Coordinates of C-alpha atoms and ligand atoms in Angstrom, one line a residue:
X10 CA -212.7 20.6 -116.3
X11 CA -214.8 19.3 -113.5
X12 CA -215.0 15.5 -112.3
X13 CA -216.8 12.6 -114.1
X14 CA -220.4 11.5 -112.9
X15 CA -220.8 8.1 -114.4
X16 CA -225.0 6.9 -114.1
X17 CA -226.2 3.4 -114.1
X18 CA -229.0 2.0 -112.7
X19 CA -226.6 -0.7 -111.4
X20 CA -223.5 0.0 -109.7
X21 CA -220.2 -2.2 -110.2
X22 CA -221.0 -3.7 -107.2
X23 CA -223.6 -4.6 -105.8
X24 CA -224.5 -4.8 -101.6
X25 CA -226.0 -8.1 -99.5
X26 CA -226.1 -9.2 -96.1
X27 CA -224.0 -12.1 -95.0
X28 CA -224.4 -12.9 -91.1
X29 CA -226.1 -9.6 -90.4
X30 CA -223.1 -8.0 -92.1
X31 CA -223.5 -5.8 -95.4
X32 CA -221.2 -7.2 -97.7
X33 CA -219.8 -6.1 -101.6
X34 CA -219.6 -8.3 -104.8
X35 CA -219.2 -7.3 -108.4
X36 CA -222.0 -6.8 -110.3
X37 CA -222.9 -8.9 -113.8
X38 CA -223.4 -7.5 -116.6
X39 CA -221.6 -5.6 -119.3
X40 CA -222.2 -2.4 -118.1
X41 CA -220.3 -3.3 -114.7
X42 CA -217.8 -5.5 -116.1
X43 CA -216.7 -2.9 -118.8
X44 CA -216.6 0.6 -116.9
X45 CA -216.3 -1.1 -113.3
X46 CA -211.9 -1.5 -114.2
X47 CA -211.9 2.5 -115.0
X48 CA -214.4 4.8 -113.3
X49 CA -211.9 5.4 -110.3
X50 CA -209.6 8.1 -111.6
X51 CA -209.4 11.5 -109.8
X52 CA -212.4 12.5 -108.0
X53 CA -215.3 11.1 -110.2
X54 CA -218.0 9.4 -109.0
X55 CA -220.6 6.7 -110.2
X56 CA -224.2 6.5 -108.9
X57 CA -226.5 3.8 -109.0
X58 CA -228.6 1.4 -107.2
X59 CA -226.6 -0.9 -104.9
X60 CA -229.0 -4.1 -105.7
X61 CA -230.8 -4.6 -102.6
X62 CA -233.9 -3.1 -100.8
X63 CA -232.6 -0.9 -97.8
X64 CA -235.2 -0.4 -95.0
X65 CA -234.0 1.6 -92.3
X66 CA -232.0 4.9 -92.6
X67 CA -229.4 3.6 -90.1
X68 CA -228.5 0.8 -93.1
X69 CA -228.6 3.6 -95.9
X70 CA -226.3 5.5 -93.5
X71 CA -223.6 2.7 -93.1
X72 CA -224.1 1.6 -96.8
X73 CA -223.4 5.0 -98.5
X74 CA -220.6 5.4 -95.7
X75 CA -219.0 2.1 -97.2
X76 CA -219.6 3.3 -100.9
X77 CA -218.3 6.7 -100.5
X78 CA -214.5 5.4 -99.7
X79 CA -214.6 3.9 -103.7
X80 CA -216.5 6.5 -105.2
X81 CA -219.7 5.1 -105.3
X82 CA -223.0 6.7 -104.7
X83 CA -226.4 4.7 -104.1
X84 CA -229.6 5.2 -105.4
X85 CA -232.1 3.5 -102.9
X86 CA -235.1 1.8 -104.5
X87 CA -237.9 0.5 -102.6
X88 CA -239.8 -2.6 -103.0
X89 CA -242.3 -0.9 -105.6
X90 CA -239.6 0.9 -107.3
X91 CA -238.2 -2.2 -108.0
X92 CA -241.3 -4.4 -109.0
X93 CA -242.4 -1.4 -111.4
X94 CA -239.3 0.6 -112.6
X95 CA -236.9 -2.3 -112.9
X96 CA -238.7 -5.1 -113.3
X97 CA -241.5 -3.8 -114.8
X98 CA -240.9 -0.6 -117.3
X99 CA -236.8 -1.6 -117.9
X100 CA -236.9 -5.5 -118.0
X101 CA -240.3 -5.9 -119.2
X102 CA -241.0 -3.2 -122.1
X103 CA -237.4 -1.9 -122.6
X104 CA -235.6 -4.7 -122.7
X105 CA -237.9 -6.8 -124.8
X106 CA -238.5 -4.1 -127.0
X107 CA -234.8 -3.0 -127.7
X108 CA -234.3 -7.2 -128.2
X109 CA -236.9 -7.5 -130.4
X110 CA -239.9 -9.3 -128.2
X111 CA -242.4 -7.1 -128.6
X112 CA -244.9 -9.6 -127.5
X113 CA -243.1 -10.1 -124.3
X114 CA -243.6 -6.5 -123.5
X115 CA -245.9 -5.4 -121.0
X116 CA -247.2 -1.7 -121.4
X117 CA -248.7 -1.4 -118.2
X118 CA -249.4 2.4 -117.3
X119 CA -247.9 1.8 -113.1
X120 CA -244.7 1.0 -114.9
X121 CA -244.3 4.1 -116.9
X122 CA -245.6 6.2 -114.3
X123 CA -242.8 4.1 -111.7
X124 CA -239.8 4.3 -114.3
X125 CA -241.0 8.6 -114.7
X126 CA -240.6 8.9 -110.5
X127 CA -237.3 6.6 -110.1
X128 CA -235.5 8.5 -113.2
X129 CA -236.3 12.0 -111.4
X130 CA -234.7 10.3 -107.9
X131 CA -231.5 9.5 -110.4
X132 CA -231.8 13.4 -111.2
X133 CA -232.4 14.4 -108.1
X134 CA -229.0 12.2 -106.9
X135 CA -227.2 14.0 -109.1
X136 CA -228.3 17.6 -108.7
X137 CA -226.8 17.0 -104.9
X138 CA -223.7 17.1 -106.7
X139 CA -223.3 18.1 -110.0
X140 CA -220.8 21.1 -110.9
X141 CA -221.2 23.6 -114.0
X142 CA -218.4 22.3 -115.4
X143 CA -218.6 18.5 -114.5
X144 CA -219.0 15.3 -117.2
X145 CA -222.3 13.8 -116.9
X146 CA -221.9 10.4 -118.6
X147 CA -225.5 8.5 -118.4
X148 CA -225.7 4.6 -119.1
X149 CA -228.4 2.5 -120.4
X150 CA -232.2 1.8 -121.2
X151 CA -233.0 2.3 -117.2
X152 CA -232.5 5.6 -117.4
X153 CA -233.5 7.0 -120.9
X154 CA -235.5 9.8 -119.0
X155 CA -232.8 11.4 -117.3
X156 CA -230.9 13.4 -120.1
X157 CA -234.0 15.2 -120.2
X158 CA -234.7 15.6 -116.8
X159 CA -230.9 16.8 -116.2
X160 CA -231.0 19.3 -119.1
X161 CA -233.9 21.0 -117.9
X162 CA -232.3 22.4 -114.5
X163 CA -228.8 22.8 -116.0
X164 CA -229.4 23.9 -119.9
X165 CA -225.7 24.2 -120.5
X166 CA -224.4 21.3 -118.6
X167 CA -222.3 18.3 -120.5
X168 CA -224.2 15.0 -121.3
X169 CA -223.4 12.1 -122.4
X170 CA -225.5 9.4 -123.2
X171 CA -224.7 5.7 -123.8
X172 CA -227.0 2.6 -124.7
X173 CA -225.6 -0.9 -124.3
X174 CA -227.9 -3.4 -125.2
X175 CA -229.7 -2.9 -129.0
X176 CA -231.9 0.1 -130.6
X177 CA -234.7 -1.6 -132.2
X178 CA -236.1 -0.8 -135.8
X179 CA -238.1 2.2 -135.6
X180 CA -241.6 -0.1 -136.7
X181 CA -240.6 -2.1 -133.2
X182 CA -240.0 1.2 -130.9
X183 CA -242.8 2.5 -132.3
X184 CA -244.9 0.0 -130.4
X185 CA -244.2 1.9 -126.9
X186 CA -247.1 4.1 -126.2
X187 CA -244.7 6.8 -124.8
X188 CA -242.6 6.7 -127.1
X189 CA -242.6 10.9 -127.7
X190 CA -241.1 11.0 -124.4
X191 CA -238.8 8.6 -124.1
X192 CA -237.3 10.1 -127.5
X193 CA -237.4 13.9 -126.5
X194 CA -235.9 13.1 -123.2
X195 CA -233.2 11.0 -124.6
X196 CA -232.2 14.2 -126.8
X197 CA -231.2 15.9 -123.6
X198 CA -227.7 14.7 -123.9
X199 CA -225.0 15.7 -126.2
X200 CA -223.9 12.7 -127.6
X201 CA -226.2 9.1 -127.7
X202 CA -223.6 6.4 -128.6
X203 CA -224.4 3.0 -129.1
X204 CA -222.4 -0.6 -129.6
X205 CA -222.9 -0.1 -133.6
X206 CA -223.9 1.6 -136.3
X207 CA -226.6 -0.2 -136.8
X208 CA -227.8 1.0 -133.3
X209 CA -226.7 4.5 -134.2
X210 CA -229.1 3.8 -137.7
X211 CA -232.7 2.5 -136.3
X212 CA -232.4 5.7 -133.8
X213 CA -232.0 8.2 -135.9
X214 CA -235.0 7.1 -138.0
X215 CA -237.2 6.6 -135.0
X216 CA -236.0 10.2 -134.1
X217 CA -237.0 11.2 -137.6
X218 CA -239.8 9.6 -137.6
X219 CA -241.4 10.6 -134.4
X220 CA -240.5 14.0 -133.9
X221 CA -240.1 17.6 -135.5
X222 CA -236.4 17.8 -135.8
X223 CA -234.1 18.7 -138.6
X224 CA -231.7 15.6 -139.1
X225 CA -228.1 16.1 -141.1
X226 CA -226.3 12.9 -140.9
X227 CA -226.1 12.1 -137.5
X228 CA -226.3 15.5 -136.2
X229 CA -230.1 15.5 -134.9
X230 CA -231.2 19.4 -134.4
X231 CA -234.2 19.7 -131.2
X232 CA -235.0 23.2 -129.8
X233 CA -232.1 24.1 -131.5
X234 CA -229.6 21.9 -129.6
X235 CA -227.8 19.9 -132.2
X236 CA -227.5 16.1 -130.7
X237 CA -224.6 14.1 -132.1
X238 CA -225.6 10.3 -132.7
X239 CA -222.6 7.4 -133.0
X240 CA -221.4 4.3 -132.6
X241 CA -218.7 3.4 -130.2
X242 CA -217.7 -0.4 -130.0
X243 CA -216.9 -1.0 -126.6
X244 CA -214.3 -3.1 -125.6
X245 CA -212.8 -4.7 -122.3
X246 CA -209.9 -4.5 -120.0
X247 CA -207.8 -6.7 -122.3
X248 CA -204.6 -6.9 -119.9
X249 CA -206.2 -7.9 -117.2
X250 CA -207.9 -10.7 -119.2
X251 CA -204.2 -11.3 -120.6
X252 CA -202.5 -11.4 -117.0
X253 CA -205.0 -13.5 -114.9
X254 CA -204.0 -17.1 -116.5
X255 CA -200.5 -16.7 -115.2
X256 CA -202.0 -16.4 -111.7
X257 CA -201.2 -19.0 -109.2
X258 CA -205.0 -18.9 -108.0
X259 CA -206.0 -19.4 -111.5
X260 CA -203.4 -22.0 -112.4
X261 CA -204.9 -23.8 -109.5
X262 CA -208.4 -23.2 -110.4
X263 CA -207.0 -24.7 -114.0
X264 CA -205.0 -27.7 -112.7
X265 CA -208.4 -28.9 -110.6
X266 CA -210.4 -28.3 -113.9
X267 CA -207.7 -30.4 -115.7
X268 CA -208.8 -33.6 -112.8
X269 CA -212.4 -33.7 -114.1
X270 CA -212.0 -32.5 -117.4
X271 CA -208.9 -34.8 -118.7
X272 CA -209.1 -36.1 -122.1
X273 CA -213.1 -34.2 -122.7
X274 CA -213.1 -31.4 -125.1
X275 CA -214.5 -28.5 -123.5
X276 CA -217.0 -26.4 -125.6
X277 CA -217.5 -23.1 -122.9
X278 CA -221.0 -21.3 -122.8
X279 CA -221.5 -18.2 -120.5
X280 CA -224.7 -16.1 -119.7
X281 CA -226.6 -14.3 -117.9
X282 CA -230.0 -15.8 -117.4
X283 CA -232.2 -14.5 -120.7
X284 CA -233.8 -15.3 -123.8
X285 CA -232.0 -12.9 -125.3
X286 CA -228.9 -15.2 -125.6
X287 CA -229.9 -18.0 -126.9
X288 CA -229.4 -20.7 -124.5
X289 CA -231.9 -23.2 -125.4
X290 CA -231.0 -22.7 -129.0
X291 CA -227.4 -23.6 -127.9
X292 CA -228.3 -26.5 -126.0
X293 CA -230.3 -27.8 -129.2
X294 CA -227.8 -27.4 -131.3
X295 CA -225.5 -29.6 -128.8
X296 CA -228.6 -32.4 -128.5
X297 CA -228.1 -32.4 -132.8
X298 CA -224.2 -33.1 -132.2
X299 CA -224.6 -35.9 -130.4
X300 CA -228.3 -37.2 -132.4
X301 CA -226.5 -37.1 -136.0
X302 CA -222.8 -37.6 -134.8
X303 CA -222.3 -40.1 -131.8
X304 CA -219.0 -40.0 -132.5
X305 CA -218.6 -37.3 -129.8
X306 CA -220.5 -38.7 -127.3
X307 CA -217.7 -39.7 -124.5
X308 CA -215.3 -37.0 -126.0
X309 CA -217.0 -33.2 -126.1
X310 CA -218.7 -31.7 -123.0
X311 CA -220.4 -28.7 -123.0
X312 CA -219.6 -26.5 -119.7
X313 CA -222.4 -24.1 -119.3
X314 CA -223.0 -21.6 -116.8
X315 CA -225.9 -19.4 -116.5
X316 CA -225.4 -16.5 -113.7
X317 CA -229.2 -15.6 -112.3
X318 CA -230.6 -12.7 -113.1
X319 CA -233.9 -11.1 -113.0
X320 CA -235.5 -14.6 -111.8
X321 CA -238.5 -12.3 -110.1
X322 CA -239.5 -11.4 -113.9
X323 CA -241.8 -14.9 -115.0
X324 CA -240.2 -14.8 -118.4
X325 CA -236.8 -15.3 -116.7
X326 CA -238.2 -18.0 -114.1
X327 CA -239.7 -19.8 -117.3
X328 CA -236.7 -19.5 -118.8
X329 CA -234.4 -21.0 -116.3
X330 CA -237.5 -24.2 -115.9
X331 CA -237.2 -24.6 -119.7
X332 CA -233.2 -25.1 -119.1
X333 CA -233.3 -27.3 -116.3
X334 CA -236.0 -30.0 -118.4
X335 CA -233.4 -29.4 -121.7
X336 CA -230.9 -29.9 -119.3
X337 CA -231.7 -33.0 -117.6
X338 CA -233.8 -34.3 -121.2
X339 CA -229.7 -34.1 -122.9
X340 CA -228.1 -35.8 -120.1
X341 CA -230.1 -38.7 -119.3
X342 CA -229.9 -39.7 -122.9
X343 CA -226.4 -38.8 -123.6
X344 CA -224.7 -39.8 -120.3
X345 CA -222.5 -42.4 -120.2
X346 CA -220.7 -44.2 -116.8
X347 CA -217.6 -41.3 -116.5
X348 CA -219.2 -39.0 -119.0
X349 CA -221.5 -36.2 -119.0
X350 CA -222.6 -34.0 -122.1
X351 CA -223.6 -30.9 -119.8
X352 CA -222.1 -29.8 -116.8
X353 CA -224.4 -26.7 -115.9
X354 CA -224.2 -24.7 -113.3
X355 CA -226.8 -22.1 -111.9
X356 CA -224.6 -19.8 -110.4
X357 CA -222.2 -16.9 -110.5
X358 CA -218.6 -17.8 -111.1
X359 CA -215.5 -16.3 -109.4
X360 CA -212.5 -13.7 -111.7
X361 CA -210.2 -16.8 -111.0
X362 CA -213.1 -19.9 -112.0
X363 CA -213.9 -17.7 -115.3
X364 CA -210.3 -16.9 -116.2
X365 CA -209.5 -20.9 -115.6
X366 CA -212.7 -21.4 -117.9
X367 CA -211.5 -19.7 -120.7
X368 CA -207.8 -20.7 -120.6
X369 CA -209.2 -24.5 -120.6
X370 CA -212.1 -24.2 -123.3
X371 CA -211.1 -25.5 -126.9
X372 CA -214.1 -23.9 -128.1
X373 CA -216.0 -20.7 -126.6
X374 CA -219.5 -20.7 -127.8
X375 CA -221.6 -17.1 -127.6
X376 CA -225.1 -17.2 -129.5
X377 CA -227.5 -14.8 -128.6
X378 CA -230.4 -13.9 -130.4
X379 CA -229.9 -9.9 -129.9
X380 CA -226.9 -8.7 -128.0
X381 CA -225.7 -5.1 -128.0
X382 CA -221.9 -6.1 -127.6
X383 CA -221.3 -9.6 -125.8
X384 CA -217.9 -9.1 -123.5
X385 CA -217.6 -12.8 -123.1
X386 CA -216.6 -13.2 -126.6
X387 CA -213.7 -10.8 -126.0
X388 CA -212.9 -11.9 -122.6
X389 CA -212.6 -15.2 -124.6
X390 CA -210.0 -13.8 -126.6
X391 CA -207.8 -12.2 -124.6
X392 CA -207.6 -14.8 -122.4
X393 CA -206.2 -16.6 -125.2
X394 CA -202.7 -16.2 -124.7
X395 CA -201.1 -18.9 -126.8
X396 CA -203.3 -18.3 -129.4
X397 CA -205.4 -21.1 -129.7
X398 CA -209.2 -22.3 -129.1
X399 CA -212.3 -21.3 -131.3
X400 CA -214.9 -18.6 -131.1
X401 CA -218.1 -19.4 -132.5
X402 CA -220.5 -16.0 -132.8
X403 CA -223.6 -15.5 -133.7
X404 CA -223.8 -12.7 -136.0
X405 CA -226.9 -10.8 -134.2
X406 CA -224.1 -10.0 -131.6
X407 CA -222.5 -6.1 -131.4
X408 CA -219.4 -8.0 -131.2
X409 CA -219.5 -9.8 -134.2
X410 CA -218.7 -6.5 -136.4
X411 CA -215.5 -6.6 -134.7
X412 CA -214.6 -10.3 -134.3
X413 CA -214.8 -11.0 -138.0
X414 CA -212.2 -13.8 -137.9
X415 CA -214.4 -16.0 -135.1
X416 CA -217.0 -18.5 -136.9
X417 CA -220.2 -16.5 -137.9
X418 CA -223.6 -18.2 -136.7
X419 CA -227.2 -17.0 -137.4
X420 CA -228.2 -18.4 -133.4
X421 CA -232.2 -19.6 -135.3
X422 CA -229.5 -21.8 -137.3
X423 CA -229.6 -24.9 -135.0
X424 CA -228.1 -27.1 -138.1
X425 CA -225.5 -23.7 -138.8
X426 CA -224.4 -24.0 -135.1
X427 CA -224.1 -27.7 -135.0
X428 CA -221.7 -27.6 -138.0
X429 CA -219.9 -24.7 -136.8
X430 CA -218.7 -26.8 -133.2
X431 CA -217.7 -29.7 -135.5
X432 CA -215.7 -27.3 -137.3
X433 CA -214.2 -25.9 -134.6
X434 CA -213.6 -29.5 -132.6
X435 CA -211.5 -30.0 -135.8
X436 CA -209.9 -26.9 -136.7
X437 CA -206.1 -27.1 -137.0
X438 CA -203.9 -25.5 -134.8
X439 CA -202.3 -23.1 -137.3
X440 CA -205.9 -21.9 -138.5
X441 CA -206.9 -21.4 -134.8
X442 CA -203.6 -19.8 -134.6
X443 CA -203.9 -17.7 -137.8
X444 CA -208.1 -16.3 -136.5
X445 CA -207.2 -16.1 -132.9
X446 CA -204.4 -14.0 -133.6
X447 CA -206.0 -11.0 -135.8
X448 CA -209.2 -11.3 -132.9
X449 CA -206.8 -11.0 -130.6
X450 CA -205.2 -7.6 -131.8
X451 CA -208.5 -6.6 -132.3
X452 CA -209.2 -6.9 -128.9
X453 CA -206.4 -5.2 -127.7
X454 CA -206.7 -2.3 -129.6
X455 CA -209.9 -1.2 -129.0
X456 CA -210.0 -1.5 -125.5
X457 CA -211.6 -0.3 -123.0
X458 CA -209.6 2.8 -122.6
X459 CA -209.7 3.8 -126.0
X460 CA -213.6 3.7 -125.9
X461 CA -213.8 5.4 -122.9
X462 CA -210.7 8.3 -124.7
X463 CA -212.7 8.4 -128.1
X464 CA -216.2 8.6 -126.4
X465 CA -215.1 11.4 -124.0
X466 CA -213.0 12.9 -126.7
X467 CA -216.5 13.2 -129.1
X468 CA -218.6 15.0 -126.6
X469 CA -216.4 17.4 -125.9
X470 CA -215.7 18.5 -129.8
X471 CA -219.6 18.0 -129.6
X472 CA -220.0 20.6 -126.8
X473 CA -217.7 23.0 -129.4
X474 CA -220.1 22.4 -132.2
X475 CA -223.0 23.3 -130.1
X476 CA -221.1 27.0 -128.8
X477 CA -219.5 28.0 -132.4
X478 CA -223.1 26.8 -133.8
X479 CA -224.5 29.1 -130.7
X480 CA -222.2 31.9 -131.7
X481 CA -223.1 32.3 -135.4
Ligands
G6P26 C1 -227.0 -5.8 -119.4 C2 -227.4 -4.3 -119.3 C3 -227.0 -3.6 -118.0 C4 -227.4 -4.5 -116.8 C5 -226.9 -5.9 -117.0 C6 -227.4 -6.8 -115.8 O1 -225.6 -5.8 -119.5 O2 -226.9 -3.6 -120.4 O3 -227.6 -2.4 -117.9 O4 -227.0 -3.9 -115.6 O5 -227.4 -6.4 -118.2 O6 -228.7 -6.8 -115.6 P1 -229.4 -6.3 -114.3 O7 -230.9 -6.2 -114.6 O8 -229.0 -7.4 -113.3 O9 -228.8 -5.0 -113.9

């Protein structure tokens, strides 16, 4: 067996320029956070965009120079690239369509025609490379063209696919006027996994529905390739998550937390910036506590942090306004002379800051409107070590299939959410004890290396179906 190409759009880290110097830092995002821990094993590789605009070749030189010594291979986007494939086609008809938005989609022909020319430089990235007998493994809605576009120069090649943010009902996908070929190219890979089954569910029957195949089960037959279609719930690097609070850099980052935050009940909310997570929801649920039960006023903060992301996209940059004027609206009629109901921060947060976050946090608060997985709400839990604090969940989550013994939100529920944090401010400590255990072994077992085992374990008794099927 050959080596691993793992495909993102985004690598694990991304490149900027600090004094004139290029510079690494981790990327956000599930997709990093998840498969950045594993992809460095033998001689595979990852390619992807490094995050920034490059201009001259001298700087793509020394950047891919830098990458190559951990495996990493960029993809270089230029400034249209980005304003059309990434921002326009991926964050502003993908996304919103696979998070069910529709009317924040934007089917503007320059961004199909951009997200068709930057998926064929991902293919041709990879045809500098690839092996007959190599792993293909392709991630996420940026690239749904490149099965496809891979399959067609190497027929017999392995593919994987895999989708990490929701597959929308087939009456909401429907919507995208190239649609056909987003579909037929998808079925280029082998195997299309997805968080969950209902994922797995709403693409078969846009498959189905949109194009002349023959369908048993999950098993989708096209050109006479059969294409296996599951769910695999992906889950996180669980040690590491269990091994950071005994840190001394994290105890510190706890003890300084414990200064400011002595005697407050911390409620912990963590995002990326967008409106697929619910964060105004969230923060009105918090103005409710305090409205219809002042007895928490003085006693429960609510630490928020929202890590930027995609602030060039105006639904993004009204987004974050819309948070600031909640923000500041809450606090100036809440605050008190040494209290403050939310202590938000625009920003990202260091390994050690988050870890010291979730060991401090009574109460870890995750209510998106549409999430494929949420990773938080794991990290959450294994961090967790003496068994104690509360998840809340929304139920529109991936996760929450899994995390059954966390408190169960609808994120529209305001009043639902409200109750649920009083709950949770008041839970005892052998009920916290009794739910954060079972999450916990949840969490452990199903890792990230047994998604990454039973995922690559499927496509390749998928590739044997296809050659015994190919024999008869
Ligand atoms: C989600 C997506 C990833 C994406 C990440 C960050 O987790 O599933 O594909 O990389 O968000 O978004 P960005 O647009 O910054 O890459």
């Amino acid at each position: 067996m050959g080596k691993t190409i793992i495909i993102s759009n985004r690598l694990p880290v991304k490149i900027y320029k600090n004094n004139g110097e290029f510079e690494l830092k981790q990327s956000e995002g599930g997709l990093a956070t998840g498969l950045g821990a594993i992809y460095r094993q033998a001689d595979n590789i990852w390619i992807g965009w490094p995050g920034m605009e490059v201009h001259t070749n001298e700087s793509k030189e020394e950047i891919a120079k830098r990458l190559a010594e951990i495996n990493l291979r960029p993809v270089f986007l230029t400034q249209e690239d980005i304003n059309c494939y990434y921002e326009g086609f991926s964050n502003e008809v993908m996304w919103p369509i696979c998070h069910y938005h529709p009317t924040y989609a934007k089917f503007d022909p320059a961004y199909w025609q951009s997200y068709q020319e930057v998926n064929a430089k991902f293919r041709d990235a990879v045809l500098q490379i690839v092996e007959p007998d190599d792993i293909i493994w392709i991630h996420d809605y940026q690239l749904l063209l490149l099965p496809g576009l891979i399959r067609a120069v190497h027929p017999d090649i392995t593919i994987g696919f895999f989708q990490h943010i929701p597959f929308p009902s087939s009456e909401i996908f429907r919507l995208i006027p190239w649609r056909i070929e987003i579909l037929e190219n998808m079925l280029g890979a082998d195997l299309i996994g997805f968080h969950t089954f209902d994922d797995a569910r709403h693409f078969i029957s846009s498959i189905t529905r949109l194009l002349p195949v023959h369908s048993v089960s999950n098993v989708i037959t096209y050109n006479d390739r059969p294409v296996v279609v599951e769910s695999f719930p992906m889950g996180i690097d669980d040690k590491k998550f269990e091994s950071m609070p005994g840190e001394q850099s994290v105890v510190d980052q706890i003890n300084e937390l414990k200064q400011s935050f002595d005697g407050f009940k911390m409620v912990l909310s963590i995002d990326r910036l967008d409106y697929s997570k619910g964060i105004l929801q969230r923060l009105e649920a918090f103005d409710l506590l305090f409205q219809q039960h002042p007895e928490y006023i003085g006693e429960t903060i609510l630490y928020m942090i929202v890590v930027p992301s995609r602030d060039t996209v105006p639904r993004y940059k009204e987004l974050r306004d819309e948070i600031d004027k909640v923000v500041g609206n809450i606090n100036s009629r809440y605050r008190t002379l040494n209290w403050s109901p939310v202590h938000y921060y625009y920003r990202s947060v260091t390994p050690d800051l988050l870890s010291a976050l979730y060991s401090m946090a009574e109460v870890c608060l995750v209510t998106p409107m549409r999430d494929g997985m949420n990773l938080v709400s794991k990290e959450y839990v294994a961090s967790r070590t003496n068994n104690t604090g509360v998840l809340i969940l929304s139920e529109m989550a991936g996760a929450a299939k899994e995390l059954i013994d966390a408190i169960i939100v609808n994120p529209n529920n305001t009043h639902e959410i409200c109750q649920a944090i009083i709950q949770a401010l008041n839970m005892s400590r052998e009920e916290q004890q009794q739910r954060m255990k079972k999450l916990r072994s949840v969490v452990s077992k199903f890792n990230i290396r047994h998604w990454v085992k039973i995922y690559m374990d499927r496509l390749n008794e998928v590739k044997h179906l296809q050659e015994s099927m190919k024999a008869k």
